[in-house]
Short mmCIF file of C-alpha atoms in Angstrom, two decimals:
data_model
loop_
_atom_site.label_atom_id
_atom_site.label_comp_id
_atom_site.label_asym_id
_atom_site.label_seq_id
_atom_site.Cartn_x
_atom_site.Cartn_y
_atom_site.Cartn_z
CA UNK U 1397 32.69 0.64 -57.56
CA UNK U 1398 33.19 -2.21 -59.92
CA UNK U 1399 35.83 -3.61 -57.78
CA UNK U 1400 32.83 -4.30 -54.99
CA UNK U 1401 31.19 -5.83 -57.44
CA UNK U 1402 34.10 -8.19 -58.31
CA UNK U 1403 34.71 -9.03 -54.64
CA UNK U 1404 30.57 -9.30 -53.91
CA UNK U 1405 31.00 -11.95 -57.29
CA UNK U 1406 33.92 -13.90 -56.02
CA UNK U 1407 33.03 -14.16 -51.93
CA UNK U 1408 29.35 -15.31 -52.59
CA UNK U 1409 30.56 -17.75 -55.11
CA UNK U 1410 33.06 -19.42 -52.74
CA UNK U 1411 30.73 -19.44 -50.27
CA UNK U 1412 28.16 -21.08 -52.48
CA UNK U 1413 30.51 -23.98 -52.93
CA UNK U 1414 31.26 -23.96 -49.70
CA UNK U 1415 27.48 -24.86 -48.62
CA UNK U 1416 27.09 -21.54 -46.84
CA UNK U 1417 24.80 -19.87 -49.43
CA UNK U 1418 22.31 -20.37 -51.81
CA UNK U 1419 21.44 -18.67 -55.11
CA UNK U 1420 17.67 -17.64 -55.22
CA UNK U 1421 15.67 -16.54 -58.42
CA UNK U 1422 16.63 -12.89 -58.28
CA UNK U 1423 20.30 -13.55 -58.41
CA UNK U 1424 21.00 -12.92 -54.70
CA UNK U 1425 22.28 -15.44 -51.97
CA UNK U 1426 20.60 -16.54 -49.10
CA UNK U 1427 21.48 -18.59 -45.99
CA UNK U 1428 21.56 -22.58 -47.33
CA UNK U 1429 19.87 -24.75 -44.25
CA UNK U 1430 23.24 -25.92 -43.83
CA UNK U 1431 23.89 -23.20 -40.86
CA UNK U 1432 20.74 -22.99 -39.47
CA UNK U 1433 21.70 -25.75 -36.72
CA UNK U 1434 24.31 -22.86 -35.01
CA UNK U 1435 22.22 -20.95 -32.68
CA UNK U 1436 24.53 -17.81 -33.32
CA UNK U 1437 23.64 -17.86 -37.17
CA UNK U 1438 20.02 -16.23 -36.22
CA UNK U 1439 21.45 -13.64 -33.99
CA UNK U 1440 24.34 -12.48 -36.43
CA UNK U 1441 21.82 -12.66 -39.66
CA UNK U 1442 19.73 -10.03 -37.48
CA UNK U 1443 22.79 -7.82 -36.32
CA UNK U 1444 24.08 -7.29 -40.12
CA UNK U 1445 20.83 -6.25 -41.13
CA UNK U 1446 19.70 -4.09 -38.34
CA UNK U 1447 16.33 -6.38 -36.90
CA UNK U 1448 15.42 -7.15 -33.33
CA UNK U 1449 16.87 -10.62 -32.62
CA UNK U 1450 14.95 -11.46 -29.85
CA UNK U 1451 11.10 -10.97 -28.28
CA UNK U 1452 7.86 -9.97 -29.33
CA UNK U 1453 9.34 -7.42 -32.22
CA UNK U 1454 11.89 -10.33 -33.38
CA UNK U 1455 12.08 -9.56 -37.16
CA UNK U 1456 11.23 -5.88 -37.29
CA UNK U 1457 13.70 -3.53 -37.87
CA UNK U 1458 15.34 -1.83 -35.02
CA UNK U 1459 13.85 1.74 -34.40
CA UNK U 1460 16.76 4.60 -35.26
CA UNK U 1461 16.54 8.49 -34.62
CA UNK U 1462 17.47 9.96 -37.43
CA UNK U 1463 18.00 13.66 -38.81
CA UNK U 1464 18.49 15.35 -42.54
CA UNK U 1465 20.44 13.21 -44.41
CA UNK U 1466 23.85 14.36 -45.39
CA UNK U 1467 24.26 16.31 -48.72
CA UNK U 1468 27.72 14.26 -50.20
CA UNK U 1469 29.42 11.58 -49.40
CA UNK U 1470 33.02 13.13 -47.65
CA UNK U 1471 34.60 9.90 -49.76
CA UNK U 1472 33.41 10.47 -52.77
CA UNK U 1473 33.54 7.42 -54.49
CA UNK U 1474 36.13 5.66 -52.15
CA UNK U 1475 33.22 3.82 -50.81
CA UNK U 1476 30.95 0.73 -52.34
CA UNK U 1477 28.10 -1.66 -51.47
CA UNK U 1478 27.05 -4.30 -53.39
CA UNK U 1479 24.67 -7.10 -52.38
CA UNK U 1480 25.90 -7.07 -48.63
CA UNK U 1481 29.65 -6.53 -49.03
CA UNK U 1482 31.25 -3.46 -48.82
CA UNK U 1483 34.30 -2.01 -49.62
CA UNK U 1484 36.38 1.27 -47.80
CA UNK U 1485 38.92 2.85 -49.60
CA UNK U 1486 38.28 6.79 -49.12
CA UNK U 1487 41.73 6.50 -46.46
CA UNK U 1488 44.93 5.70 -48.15
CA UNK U 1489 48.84 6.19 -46.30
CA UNK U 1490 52.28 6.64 -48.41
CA UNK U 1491 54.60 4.06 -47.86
CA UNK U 1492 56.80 7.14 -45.26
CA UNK U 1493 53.20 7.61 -43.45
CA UNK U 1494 54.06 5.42 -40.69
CA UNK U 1495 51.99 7.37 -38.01
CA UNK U 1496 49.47 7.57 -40.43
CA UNK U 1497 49.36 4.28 -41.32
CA UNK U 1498 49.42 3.22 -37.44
CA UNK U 1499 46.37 5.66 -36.65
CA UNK U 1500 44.37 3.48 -39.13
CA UNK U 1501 45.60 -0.14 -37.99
CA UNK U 1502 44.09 1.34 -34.36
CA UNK U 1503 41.25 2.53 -35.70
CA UNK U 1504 40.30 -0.30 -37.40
CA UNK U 1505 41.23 -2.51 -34.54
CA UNK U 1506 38.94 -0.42 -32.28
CA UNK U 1507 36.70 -1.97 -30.15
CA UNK U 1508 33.51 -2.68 -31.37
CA UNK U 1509 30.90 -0.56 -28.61
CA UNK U 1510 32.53 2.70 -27.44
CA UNK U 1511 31.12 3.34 -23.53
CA UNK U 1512 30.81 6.72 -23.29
CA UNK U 1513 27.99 7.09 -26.35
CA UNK U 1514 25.95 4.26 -24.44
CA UNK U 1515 22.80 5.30 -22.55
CA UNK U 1516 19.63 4.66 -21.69
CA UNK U 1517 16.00 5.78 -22.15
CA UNK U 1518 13.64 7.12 -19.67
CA UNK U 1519 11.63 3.83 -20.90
CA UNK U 1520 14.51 1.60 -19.93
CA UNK U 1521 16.05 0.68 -23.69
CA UNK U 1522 19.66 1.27 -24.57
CA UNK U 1523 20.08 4.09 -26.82
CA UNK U 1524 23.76 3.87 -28.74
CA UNK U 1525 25.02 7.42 -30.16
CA UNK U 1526 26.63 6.76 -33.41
CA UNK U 1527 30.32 8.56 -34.10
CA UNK U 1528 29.51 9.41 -37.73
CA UNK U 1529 25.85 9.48 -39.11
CA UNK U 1530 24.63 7.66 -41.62
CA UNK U 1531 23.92 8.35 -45.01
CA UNK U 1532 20.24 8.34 -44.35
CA UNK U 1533 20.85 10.55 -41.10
CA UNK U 1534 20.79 7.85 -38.86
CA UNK U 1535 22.77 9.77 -35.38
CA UNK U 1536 21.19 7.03 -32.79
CA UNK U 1537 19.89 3.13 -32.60
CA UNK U 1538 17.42 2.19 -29.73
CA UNK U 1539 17.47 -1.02 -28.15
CA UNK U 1540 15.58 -3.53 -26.22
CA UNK U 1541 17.98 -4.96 -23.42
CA UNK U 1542 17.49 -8.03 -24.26
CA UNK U 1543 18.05 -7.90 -27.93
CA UNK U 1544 20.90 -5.26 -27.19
CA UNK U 1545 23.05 -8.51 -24.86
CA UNK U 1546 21.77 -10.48 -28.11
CA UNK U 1547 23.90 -7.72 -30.00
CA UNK U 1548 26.55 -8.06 -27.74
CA UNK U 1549 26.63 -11.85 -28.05
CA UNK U 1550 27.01 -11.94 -31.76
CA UNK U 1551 29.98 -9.79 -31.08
CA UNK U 1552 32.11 -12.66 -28.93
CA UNK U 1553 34.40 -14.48 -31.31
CA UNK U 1554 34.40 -18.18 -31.90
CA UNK U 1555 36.78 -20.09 -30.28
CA UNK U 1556 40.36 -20.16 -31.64
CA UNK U 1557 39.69 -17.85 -33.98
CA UNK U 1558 41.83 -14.88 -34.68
CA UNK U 1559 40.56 -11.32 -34.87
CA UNK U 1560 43.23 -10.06 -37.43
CA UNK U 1561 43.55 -11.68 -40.52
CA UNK U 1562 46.60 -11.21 -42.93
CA UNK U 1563 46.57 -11.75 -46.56
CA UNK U 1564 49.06 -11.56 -49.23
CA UNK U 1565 52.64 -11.88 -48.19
CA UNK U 1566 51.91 -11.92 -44.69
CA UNK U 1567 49.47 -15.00 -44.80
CA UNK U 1568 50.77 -17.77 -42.71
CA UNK U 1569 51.26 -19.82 -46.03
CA UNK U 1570 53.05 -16.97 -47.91
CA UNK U 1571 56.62 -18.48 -48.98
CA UNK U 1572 57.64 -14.56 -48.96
CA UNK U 1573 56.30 -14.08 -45.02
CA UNK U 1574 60.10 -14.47 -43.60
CA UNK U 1575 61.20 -11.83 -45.81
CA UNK U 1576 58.82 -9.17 -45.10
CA UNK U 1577 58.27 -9.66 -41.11
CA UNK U 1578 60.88 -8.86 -38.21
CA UNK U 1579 60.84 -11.83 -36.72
CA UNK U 1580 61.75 -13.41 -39.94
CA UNK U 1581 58.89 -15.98 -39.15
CA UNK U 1582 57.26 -18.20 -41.85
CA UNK U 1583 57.89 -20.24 -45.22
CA UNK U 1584 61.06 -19.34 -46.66
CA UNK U 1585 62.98 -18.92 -43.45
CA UNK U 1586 66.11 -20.19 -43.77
CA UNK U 1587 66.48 -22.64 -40.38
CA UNK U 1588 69.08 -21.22 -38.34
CA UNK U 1589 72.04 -24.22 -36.92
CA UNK U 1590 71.63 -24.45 -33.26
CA UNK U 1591 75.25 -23.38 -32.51
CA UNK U 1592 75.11 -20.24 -34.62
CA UNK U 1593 74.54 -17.24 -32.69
CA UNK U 1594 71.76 -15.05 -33.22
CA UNK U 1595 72.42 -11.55 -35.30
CA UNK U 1596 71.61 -8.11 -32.59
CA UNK U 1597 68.43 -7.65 -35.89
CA UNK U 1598 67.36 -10.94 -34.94
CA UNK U 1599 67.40 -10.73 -31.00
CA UNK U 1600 65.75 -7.34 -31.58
CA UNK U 1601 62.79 -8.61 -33.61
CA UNK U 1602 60.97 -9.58 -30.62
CA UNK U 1603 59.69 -6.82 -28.15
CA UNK U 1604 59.86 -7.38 -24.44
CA UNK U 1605 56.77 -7.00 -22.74
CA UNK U 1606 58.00 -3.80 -21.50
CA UNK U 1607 58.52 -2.71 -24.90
CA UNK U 1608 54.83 -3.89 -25.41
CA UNK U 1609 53.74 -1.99 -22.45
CA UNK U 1610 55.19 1.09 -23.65
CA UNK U 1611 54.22 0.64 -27.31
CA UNK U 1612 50.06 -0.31 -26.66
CA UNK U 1613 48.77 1.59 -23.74
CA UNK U 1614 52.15 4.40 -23.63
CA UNK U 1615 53.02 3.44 -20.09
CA UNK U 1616 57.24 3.76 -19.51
CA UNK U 1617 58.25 2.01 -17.29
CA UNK U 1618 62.17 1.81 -18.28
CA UNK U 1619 62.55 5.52 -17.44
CA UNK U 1620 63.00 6.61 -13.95
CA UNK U 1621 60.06 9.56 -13.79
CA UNK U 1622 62.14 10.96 -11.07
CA UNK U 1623 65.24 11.96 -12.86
CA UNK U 1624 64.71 10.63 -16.25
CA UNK U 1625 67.47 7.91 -16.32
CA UNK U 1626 66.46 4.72 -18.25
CA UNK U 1627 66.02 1.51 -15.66
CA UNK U 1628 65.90 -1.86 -16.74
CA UNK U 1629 64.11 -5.23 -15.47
CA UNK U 1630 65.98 -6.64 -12.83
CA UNK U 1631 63.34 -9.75 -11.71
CA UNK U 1632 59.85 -10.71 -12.36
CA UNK U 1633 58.34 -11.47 -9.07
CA UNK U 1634 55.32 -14.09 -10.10
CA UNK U 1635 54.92 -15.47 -5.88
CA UNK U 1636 51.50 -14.25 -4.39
CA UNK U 1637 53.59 -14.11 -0.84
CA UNK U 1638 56.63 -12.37 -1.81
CA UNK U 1639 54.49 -9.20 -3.88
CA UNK U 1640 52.29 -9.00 -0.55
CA UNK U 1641 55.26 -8.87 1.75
CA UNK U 1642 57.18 -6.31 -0.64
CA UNK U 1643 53.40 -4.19 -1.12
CA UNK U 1644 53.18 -4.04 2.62
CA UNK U 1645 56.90 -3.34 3.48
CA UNK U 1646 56.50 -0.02 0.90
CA UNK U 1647 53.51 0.82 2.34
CA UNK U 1648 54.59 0.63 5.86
CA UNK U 1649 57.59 2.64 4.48
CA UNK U 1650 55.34 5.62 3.64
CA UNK U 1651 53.02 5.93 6.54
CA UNK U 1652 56.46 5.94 8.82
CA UNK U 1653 57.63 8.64 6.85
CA UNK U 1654 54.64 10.32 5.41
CA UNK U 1655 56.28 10.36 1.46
CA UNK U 1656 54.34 7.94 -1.35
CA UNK U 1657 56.15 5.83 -1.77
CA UNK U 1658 53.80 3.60 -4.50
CA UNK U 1659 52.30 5.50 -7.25
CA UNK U 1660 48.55 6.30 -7.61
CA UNK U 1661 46.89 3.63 -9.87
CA UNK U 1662 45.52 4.82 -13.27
CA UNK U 1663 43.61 3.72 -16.00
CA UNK U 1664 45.64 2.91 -19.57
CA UNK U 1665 45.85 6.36 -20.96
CA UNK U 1666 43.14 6.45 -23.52
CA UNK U 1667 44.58 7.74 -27.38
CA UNK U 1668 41.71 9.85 -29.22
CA UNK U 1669 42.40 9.35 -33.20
CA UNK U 1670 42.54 12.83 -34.44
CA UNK U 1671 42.76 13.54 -37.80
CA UNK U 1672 42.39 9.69 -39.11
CA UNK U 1673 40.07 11.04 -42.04
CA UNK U 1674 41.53 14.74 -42.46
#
């Protein structure tokens, strides 16, 4: 895709100038000895390009199980790589596919290990099922434990740093941001006099944690599940003693009287993305 190319061009020349990278004889960038005093750089150089981090095999690459490779590419030619960067654009979502569009911001804001494909070897090594196989057939990647907590390590985020980044006209430093985002939050917002009441479109642009609640893990908790009436928030209890005395008072309530009277605890309910790359 020429457009990886562009972006491949542009990123490794920015980071050049930056320090970060260093042009070698066959046109290709490589680590400038400016990083090599973060103990994290080894361990995340490894990770992107599939080598033990760690040990006696430090270097090699990791050993795979693989199968036939796949005959075609299901994106076609949505998808490029180019000298380390890579570029996905084999989903897209209309501006009136909000669900759609929502099933992709989750997806891609997935965690980055899923649980239930993680195993391990009669020989003791962690063996991670992959979702989708690779190109090459790639359907598993076996790991030493300790260069699989060495993968899990390069995984932890720097401090302060966020995990979503937004460009364009929601950047932090985009003098359109108040125009585009409910909260009406960023350069361009017009400051509001202290006396002047607050529009019902601005006192809505905020959820309430309940709201939250309801909205990330699906969990109501402004509906009565016994008759379906809405409830509403009527204190936030925060004092260790006071939640103990109220726990034990319901709980004394249903052994006298043999109903439940709290709820059995549960898990958040988890959402399987169905359909994100019909």
């Amino acid at each position: 895709m020429p457009l990886t190319h562009t972006i491949a061009h542009r990123v490794g020349r920015y980071l050049e100038r930056q320090g970060l990278l260093e042009r070698d004889v066959e046109n290709s960038y490589l680590a400038s000895d400016a990083v090599d005093d973060d103990p994290m750089t080894p361990l995340l150089g490894h990770s992107i390009t599939y080598r033990i981090a760690v040990g006696s095999q430090a270097g090699r690459k990791v050993f795979t199980l693989q199968t036939l490779p796949t005959s075609g590419d299901p994106f076609g030619d949505g998808i490029g790589k180019v000298a380390g960067s890579s570029l996905h654009a084999g989903v897209a979502a209309r501006a009136d596919e909000r669900k759609k569009l929502e099933r992709l911001c989750r997806y891609i804001s997935r965690p980055a290990v899923s649980e239930k494909r993680l195993s391990l070897t009669r020989g003791g090594n962690v063996r991670y099922q992959l979702k989708t196989p690779y190109r090459d057939g790639t359907t598993h990647v076996i790991f030493e434990p300790l260069d699989f907590i060495a993968r899990l390590a390069a995984l932890v985020p720097k401090p302060r740093v966020n995990l979503t980044r937004f460009h364009g006209v929601f950047a932090p430093n985009s003098r359109h941001r108040a125009l585009v985002t409910p909260a009406k939050r960023g350069r361009g917002n017009k400051v509001r006099v202290a006396d002047e009441p607050a529009t019902p479109a601005q006192r809505r642009a905020s959820m309430t944690w309940a709201q939250r609640l309801k909205r990330v893990f699906n969990i109501d908790i402004e509906t009565c599940s016994g008759c379906g009436g809405a409830m509403k928030v009527i204190a936030c209890i925060e004092d260790p003693i006071v939640i103990k005395q109220i726990l034990d008072h319901l709980k004394h309530k249903a052994e006298t009287s043999g109903t439940r009277a709290l709820p059995e605890s549960r898990a958040p309910p988890a959402e399987l993305l169905l359909g994100l790359f019909d």
